[in-house]
PDB file of C-alpha atoms in Angstrom:
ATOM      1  CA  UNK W 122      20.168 -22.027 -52.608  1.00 41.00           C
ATOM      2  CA  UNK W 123      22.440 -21.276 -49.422  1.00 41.00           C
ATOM      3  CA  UNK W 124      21.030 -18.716 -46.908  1.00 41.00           C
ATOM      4  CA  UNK W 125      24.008 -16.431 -46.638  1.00 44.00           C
ATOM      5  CA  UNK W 126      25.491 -16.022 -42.813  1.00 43.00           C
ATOM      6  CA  UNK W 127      24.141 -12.274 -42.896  1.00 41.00           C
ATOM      7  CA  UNK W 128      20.794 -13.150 -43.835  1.00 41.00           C
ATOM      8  CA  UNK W 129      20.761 -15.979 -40.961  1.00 40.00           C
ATOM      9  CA  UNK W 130      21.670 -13.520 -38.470  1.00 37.00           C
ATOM     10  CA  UNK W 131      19.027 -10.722 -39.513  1.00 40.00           C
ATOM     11  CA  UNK W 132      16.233 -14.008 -39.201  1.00 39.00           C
ATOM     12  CA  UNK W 133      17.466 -14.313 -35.884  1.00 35.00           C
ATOM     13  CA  UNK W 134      17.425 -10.823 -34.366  1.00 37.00           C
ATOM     14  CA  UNK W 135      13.976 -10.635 -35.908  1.00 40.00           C
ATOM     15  CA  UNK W 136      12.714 -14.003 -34.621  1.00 37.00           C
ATOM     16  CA  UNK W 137      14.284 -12.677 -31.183  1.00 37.00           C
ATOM     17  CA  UNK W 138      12.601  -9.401 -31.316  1.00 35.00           C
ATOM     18  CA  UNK W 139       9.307 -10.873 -32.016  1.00 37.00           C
ATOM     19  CA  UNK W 140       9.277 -13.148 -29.004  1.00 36.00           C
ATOM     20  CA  UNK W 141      10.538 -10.428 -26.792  1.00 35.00           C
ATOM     21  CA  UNK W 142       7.292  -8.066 -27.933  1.00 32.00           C
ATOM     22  CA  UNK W 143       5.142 -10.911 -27.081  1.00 34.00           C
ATOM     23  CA  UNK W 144       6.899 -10.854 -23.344  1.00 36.00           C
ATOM     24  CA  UNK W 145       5.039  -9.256 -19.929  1.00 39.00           C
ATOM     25  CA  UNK W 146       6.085  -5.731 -19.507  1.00 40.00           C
ATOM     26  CA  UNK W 147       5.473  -4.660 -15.901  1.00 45.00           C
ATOM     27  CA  UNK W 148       5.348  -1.387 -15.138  1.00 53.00           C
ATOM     28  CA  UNK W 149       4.353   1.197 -12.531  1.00 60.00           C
ATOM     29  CA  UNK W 150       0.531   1.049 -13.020  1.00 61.00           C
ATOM     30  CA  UNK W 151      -1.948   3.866 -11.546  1.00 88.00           C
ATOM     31  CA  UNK W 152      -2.179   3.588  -7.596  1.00 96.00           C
ATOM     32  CA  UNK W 153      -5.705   4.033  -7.841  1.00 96.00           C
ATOM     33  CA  UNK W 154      -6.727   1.730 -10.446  1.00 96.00           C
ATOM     34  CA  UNK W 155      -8.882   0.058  -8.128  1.00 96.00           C
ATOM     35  CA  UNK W 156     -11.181   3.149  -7.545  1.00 97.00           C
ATOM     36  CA  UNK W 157     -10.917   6.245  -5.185  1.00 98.00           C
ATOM     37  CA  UNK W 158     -12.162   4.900  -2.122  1.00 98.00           C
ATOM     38  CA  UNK W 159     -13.554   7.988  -0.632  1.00 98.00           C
ATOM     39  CA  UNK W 160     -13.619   9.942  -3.538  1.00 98.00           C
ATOM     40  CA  UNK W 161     -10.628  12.421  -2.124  1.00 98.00           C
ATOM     41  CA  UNK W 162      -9.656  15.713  -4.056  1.00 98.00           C
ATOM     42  CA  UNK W 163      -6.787  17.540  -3.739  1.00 98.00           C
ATOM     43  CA  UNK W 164      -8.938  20.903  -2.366  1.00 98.00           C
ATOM     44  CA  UNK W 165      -8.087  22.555   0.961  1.00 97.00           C
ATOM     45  CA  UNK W 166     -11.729  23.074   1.505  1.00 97.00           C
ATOM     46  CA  UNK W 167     -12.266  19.482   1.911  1.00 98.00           C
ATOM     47  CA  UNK W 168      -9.785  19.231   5.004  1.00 98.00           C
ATOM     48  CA  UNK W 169     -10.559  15.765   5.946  1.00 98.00           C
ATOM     49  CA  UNK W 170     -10.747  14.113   2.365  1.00 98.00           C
ATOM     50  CA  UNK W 171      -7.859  15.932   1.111  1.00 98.00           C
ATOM     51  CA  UNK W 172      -5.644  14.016  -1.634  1.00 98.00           C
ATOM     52  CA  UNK W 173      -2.152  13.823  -1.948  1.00 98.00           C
ATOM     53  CA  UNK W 174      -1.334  12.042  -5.286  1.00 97.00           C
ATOM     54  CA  UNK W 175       2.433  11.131  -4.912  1.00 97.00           C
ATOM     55  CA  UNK W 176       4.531   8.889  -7.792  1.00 97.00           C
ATOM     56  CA  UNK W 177       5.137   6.561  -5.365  1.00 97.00           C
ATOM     57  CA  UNK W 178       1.473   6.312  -3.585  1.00 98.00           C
ATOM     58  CA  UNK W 179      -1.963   8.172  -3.085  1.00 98.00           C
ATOM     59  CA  UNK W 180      -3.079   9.589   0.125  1.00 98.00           C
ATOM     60  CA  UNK W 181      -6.521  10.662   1.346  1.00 98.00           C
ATOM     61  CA  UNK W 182      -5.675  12.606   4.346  1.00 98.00           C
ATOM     62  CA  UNK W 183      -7.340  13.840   7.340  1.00 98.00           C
ATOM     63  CA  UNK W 184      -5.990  17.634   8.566  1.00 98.00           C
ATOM     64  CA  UNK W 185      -7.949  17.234  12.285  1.00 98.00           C
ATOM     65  CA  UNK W 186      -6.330  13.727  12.776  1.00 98.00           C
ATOM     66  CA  UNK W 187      -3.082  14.336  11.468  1.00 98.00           C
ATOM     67  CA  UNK W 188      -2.946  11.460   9.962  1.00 98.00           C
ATOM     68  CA  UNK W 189      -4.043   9.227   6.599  1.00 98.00           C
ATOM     69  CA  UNK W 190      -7.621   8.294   5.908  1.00 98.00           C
ATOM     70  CA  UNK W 191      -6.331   6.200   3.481  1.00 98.00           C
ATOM     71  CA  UNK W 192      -3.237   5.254   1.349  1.00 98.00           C
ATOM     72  CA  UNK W 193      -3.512   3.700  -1.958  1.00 98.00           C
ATOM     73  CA  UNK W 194      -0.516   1.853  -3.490  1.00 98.00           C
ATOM     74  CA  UNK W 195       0.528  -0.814  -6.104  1.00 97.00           C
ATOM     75  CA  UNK W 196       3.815  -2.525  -5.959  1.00 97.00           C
ATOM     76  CA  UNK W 197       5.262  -4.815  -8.359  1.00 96.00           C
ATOM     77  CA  UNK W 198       8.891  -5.955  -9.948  1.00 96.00           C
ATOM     78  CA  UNK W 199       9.679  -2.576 -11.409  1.00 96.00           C
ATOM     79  CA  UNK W 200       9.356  -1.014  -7.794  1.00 97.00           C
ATOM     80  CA  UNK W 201      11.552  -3.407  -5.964  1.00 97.00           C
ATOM     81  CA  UNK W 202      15.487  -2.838  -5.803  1.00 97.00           C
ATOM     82  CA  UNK W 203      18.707  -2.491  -4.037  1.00 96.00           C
ATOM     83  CA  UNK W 204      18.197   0.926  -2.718  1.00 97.00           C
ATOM     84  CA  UNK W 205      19.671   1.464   1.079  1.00 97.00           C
ATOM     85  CA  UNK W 206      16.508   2.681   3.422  1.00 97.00           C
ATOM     86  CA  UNK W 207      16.474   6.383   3.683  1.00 98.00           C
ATOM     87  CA  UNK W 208      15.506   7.239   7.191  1.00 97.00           C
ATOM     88  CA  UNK W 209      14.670  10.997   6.514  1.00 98.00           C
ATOM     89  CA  UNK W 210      11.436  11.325   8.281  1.00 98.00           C
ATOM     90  CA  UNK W 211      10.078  14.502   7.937  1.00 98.00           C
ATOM     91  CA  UNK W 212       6.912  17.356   7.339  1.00 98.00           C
ATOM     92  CA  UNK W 213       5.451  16.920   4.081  1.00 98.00           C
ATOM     93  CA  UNK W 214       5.664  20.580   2.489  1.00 98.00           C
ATOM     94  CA  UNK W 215       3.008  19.865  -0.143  1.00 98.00           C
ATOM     95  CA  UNK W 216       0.147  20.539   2.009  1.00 98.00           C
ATOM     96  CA  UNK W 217      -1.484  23.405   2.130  1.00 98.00           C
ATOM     97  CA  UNK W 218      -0.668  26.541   3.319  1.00 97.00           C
ATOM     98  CA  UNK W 219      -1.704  27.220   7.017  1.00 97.00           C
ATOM     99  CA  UNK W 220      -2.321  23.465   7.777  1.00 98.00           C
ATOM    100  CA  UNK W 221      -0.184  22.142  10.897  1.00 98.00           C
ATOM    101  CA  UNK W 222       2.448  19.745   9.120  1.00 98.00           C
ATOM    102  CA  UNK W 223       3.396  16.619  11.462  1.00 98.00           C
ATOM    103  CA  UNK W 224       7.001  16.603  11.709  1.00 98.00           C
ATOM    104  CA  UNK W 225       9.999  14.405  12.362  1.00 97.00           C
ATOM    105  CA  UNK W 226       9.823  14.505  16.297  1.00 98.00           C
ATOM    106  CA  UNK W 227       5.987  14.378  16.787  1.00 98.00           C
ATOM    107  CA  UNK W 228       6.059  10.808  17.917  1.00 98.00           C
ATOM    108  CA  UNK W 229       8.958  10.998  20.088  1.00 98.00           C
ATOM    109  CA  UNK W 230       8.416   9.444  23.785  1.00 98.00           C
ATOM    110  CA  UNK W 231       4.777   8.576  23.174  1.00 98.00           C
ATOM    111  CA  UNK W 232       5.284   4.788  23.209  1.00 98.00           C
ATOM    112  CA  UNK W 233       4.265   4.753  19.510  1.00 98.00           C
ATOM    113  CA  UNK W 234       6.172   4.352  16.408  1.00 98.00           C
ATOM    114  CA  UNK W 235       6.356   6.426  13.673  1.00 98.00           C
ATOM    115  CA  UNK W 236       4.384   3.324  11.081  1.00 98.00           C
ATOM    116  CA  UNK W 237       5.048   3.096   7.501  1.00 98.00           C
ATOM    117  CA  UNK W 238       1.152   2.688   5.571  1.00 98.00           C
ATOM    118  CA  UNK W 239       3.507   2.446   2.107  1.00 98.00           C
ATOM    119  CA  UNK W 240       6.572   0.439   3.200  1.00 98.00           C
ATOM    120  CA  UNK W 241      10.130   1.734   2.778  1.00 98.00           C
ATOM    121  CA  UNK W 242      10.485  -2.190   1.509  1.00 98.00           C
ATOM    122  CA  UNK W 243       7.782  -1.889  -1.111  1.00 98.00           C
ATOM    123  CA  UNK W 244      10.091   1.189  -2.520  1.00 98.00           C
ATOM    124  CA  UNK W 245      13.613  -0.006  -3.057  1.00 98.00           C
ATOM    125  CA  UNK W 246      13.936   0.788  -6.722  1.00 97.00           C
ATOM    126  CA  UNK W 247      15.139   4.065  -6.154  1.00 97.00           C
ATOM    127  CA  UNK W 248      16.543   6.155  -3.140  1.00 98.00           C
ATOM    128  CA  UNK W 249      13.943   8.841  -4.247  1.00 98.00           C
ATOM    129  CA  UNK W 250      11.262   6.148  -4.462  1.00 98.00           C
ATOM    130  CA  UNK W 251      12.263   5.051  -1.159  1.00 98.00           C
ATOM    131  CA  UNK W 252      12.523   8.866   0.260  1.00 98.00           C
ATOM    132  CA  UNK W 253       9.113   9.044  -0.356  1.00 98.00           C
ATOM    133  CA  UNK W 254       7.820   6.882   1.767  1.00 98.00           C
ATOM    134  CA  UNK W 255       9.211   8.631   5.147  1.00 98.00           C
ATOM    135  CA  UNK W 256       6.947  11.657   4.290  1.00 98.00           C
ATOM    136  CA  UNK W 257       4.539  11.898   8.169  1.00 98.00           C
ATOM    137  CA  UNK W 258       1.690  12.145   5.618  1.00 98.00           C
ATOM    138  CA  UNK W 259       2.234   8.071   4.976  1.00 98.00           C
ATOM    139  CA  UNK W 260       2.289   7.499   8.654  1.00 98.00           C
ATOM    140  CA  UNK W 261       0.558   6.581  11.646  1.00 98.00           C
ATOM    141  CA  UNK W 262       0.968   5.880  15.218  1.00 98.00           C
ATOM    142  CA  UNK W 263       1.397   2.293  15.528  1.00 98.00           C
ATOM    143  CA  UNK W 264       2.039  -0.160  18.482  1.00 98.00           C
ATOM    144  CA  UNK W 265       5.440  -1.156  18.502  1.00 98.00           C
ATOM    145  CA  UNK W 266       4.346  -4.812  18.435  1.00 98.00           C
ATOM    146  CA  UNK W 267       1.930  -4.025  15.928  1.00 98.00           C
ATOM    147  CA  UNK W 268       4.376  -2.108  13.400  1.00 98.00           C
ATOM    148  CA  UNK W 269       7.254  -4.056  13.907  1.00 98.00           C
ATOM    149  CA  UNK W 270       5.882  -7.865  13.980  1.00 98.00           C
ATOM    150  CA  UNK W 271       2.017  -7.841  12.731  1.00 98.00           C
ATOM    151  CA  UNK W 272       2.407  -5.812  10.013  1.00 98.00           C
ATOM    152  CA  UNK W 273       6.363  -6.180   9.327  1.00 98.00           C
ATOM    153  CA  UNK W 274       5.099  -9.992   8.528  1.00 98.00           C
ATOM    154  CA  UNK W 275       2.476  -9.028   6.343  1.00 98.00           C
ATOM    155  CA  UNK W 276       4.501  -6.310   4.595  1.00 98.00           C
ATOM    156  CA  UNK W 277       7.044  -9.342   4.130  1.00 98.00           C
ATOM    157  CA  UNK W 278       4.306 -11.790   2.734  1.00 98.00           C
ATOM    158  CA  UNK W 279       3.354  -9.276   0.277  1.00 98.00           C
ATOM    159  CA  UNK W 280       6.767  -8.624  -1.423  1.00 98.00           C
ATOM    160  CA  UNK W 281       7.241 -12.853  -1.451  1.00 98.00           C
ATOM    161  CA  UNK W 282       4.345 -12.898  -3.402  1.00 98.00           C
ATOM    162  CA  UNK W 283       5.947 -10.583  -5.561  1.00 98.00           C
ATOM    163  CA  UNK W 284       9.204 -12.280  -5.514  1.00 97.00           C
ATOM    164  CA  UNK W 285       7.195 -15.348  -6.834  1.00 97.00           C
ATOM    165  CA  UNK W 286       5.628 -13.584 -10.003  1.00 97.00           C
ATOM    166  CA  UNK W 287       2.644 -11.804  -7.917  1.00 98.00           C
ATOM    167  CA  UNK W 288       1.634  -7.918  -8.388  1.00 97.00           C
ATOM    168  CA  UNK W 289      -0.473  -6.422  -5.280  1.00 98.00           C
ATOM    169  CA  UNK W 290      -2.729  -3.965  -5.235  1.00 98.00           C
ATOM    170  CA  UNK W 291      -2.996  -2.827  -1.890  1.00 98.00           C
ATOM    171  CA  UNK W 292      -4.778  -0.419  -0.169  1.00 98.00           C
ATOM    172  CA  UNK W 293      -4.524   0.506   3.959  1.00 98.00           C
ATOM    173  CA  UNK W 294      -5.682   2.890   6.595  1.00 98.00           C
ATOM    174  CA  UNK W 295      -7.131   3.238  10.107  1.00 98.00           C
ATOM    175  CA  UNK W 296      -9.942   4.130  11.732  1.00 98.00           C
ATOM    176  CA  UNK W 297     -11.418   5.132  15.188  1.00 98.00           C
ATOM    177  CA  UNK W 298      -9.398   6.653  18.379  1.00 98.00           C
ATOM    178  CA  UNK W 299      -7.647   5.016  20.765  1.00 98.00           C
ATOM    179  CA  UNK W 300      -4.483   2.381  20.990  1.00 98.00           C
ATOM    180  CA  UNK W 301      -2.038   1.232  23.429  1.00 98.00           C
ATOM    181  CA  UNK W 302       1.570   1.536  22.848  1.00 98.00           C
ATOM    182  CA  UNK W 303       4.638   1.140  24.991  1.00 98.00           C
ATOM    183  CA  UNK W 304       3.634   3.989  27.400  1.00 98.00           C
ATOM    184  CA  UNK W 305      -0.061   2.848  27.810  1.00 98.00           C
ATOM    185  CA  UNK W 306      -3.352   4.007  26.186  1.00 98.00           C
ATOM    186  CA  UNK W 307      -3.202   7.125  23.993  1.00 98.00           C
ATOM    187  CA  UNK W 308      -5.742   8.533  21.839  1.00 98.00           C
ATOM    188  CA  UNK W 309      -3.979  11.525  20.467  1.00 98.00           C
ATOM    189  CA  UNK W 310      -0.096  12.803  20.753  1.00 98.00           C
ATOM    190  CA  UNK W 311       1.574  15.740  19.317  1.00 98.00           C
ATOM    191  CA  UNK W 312      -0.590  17.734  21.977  1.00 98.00           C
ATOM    192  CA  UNK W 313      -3.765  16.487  20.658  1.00 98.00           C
ATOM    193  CA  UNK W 314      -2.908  17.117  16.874  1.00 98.00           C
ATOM    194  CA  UNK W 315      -2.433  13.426  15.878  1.00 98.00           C
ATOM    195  CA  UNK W 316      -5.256  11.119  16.338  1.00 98.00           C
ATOM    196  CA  UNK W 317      -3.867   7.187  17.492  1.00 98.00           C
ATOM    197  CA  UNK W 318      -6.224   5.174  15.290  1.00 98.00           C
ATOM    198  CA  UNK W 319      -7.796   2.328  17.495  1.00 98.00           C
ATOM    199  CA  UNK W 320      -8.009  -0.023  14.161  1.00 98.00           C
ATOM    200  CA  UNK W 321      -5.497  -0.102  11.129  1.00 98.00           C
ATOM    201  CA  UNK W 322      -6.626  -2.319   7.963  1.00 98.00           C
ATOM    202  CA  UNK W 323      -5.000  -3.633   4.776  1.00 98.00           C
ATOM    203  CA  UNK W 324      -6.742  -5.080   1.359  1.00 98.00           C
ATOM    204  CA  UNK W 325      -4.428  -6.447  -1.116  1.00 98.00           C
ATOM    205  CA  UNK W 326      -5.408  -7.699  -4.583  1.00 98.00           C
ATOM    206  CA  UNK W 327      -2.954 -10.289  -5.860  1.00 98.00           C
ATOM    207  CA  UNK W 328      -2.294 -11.341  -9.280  1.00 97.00           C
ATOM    208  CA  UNK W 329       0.100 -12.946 -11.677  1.00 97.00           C
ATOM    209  CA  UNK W 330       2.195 -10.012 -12.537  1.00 95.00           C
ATOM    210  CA  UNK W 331       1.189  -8.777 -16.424  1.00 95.00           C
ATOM    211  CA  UNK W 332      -0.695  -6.209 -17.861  1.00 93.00           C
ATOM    212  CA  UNK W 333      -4.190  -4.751 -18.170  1.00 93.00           C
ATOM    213  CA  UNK W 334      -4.924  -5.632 -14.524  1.00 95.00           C
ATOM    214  CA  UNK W 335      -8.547  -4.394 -14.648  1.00 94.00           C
ATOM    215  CA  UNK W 336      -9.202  -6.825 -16.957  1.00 95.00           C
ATOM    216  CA  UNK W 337      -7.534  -9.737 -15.384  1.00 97.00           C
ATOM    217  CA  UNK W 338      -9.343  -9.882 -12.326  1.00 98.00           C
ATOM    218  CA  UNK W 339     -11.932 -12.360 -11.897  1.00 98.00           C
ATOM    219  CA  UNK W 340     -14.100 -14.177  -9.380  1.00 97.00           C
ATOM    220  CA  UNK W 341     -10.875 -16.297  -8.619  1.00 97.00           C
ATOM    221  CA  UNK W 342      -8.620 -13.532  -7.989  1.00 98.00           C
ATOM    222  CA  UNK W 343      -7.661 -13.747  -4.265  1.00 98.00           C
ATOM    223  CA  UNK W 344      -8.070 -10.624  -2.022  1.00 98.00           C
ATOM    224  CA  UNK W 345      -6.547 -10.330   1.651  1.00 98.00           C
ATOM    225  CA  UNK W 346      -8.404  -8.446   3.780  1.00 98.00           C
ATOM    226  CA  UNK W 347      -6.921  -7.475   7.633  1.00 98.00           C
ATOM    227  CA  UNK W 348      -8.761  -5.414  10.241  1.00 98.00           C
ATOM    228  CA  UNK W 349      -6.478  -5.773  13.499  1.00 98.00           C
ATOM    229  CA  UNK W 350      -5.902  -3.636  16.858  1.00 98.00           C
ATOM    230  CA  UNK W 351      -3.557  -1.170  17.196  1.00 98.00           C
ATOM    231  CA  UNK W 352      -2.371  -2.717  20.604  1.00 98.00           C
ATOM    232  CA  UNK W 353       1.007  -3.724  21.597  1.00 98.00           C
ATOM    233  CA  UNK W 354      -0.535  -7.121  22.806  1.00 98.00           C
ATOM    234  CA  UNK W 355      -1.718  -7.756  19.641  1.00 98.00           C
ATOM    235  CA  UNK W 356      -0.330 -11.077  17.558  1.00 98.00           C
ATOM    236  CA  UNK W 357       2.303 -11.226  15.090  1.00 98.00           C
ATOM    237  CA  UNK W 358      -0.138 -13.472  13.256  1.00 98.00           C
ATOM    238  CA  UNK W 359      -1.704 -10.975  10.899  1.00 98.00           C
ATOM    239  CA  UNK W 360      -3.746 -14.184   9.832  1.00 98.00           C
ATOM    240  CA  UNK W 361      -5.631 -14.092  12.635  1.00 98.00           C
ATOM    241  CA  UNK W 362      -7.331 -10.746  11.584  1.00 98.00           C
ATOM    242  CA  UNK W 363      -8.636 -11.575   8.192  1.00 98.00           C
ATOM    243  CA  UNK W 364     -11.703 -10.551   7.517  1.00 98.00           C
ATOM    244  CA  UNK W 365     -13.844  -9.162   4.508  1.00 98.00           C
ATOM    245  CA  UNK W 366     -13.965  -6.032   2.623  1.00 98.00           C
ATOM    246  CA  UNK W 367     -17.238  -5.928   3.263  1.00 98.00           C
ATOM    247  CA  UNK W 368     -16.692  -5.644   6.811  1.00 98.00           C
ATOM    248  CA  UNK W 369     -14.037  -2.966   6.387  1.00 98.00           C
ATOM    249  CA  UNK W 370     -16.277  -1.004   4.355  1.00 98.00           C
ATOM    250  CA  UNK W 371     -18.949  -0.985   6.622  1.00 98.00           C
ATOM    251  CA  UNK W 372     -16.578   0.032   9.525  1.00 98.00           C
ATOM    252  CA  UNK W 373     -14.912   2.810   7.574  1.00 98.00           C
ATOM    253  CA  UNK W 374     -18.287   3.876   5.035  1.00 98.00           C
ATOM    254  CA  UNK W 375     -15.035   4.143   1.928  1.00 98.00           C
ATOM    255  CA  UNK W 376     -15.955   2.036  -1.035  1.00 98.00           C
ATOM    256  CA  UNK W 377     -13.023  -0.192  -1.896  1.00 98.00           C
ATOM    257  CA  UNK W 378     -12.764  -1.815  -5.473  1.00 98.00           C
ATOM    258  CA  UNK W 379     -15.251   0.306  -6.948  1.00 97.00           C
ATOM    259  CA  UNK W 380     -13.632   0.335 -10.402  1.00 97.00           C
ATOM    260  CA  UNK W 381     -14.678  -3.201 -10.853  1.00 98.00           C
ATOM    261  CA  UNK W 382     -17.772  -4.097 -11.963  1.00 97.00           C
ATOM    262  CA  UNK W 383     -20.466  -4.691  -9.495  1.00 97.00           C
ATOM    263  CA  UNK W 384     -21.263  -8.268  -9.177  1.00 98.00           C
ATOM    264  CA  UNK W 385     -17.321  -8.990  -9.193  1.00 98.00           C
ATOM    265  CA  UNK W 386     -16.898  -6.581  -6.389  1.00 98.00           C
ATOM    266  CA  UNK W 387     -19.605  -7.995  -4.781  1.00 97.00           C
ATOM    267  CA  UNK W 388     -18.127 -11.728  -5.415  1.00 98.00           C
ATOM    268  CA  UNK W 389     -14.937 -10.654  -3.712  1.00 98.00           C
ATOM    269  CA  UNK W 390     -16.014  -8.151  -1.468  1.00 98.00           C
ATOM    270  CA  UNK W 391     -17.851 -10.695   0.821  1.00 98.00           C
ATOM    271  CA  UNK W 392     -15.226 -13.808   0.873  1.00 98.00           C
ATOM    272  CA  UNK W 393     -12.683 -14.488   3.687  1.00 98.00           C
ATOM    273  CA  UNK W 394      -9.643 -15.426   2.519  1.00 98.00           C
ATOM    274  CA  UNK W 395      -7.904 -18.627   3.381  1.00 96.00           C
ATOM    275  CA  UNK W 396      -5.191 -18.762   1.565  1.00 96.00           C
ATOM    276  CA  UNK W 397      -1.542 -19.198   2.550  1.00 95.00           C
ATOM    277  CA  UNK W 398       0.341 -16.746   4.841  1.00 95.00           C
ATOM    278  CA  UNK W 399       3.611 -17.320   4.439  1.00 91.00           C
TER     279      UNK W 399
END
């Protein structure tokens, strides 16, 4: 008996619509998936763990630096677009009431540039997306050299992995006092209300872009780790400042990857990476 050319076409659409289901859906997973690396809460009695949970990224923020502990952020497909860079630095109004809000012009003349933690880059898929990354709460004072070559070249490594079918987990901040930047050695600006970090770090978690990340790491997954000085004589090699987690955790005391399971963290935690880098 012939099929008629209706009931053909109804086989396909189904046959098509069952492939598609069985396709990778990306989407934009929980920044924090990875674990709360200082346990932040968004409480204005805990001034120097205070969190600011934004769509596009998570912040643990410090109110006597001025400046992020911490930002957590995950950027895959979905996130990347056309969008035209926004430019509109300014205060962020969602902290609390009473707390001194870096602004716009804080960073002007001190020899120090106004540094993305969440890229404008890693937020293109929207121009609200990308608005929200020029908030001074996702900022620190950064070398020239060290914004604009050390970590513009690893900020541009991480979205080729993307481009290639990766999804990175990545989570950066800074610690100690102290940098050099075009006008010499600073360790505060803004008349003494934002702290110049004398280290700024990055881990990223890379994997094949997909779903139920948690459960797709393994002892294989690779993890960059990058501890480097926030000098303007540093390299624009980021490569030459990998180190481990481990070591970033026991510089900073935060407990990265602490959603996975012990002996996996601790698998990951303590290997360099030596992967490619570009």
């Amino acid at each position: 008996m012939k099929v008629s050319h209706t009931l053909k076409y109804l086989f396909i659409l189904l046959l098509a619509f069952s492939c598609k289901s069985t396709e990778v859906t990306p989407d934009k997973t929980d920044h924090l998936a990875l674990g709360n690396p200082s346990n932040a809460i968004t409480d204005s009695s805990q001034p120097e763990n205070y969190l600011l949970a934004k769509p596009q990224y998570v912040v643990s923020y410090s109110k006597s630096r001025g400046i992020p502990n911490w930002v957590s952020w995950h950027v895959n497909s979905t996130w990347l677009g056309q969008t035209d860079r926004q430019d509109n630095f300014r205060a962020d109004a969602t902290l609390p009431a009473g707390w001194y809000k870096v602004n716009a012009s804080s960073y002007t003349g001190t020899g120090f540039d106004r540094g993305h933690c969440t890229p404008s880059a890693d937020r293109t898929s929207s121009s609200e997306d990308n608005a929200a990354t020029f908030l001074m709460t996702n900022m620190l004072p950064q070398a020239p050299n060290h914004n604009r070559e050390t970590w513009a070249n690893l900020e541009e490594y991480t979205r080729k992995l993307v481009q290639q079918g990766m999804e990175i987990y990545v989570i950066m901040g800074a610690y100690g006092a102290g940098g050099t930047g075009e006008n010499g050695y600073r360790k505060t600006i803004d008349e003494g209300r934002v702290t110049v970090p004398a280290r700024i770090w990055k881990v990223l978690v890379v994997l094949p872009e997909g779903n139920n990340d948690l459960n797709r790491i393994n002892s294989s997954t690779r993890v960059i780790a990058v501890d480097s000085p926030n000098l303007n004589s540093v390299s624009g090699d980021w490569a030459k400042y990998r180190t481990t987690v481990d070591a970033i955790e026991q510089a900073t005391g935060y407990d990265l990857l602490s959603a996975l399971p012990t002996k996996l963290q601790q698998d990951l935690e303590s290997r360099l990476d030596n992967g490619p880098v570009r």
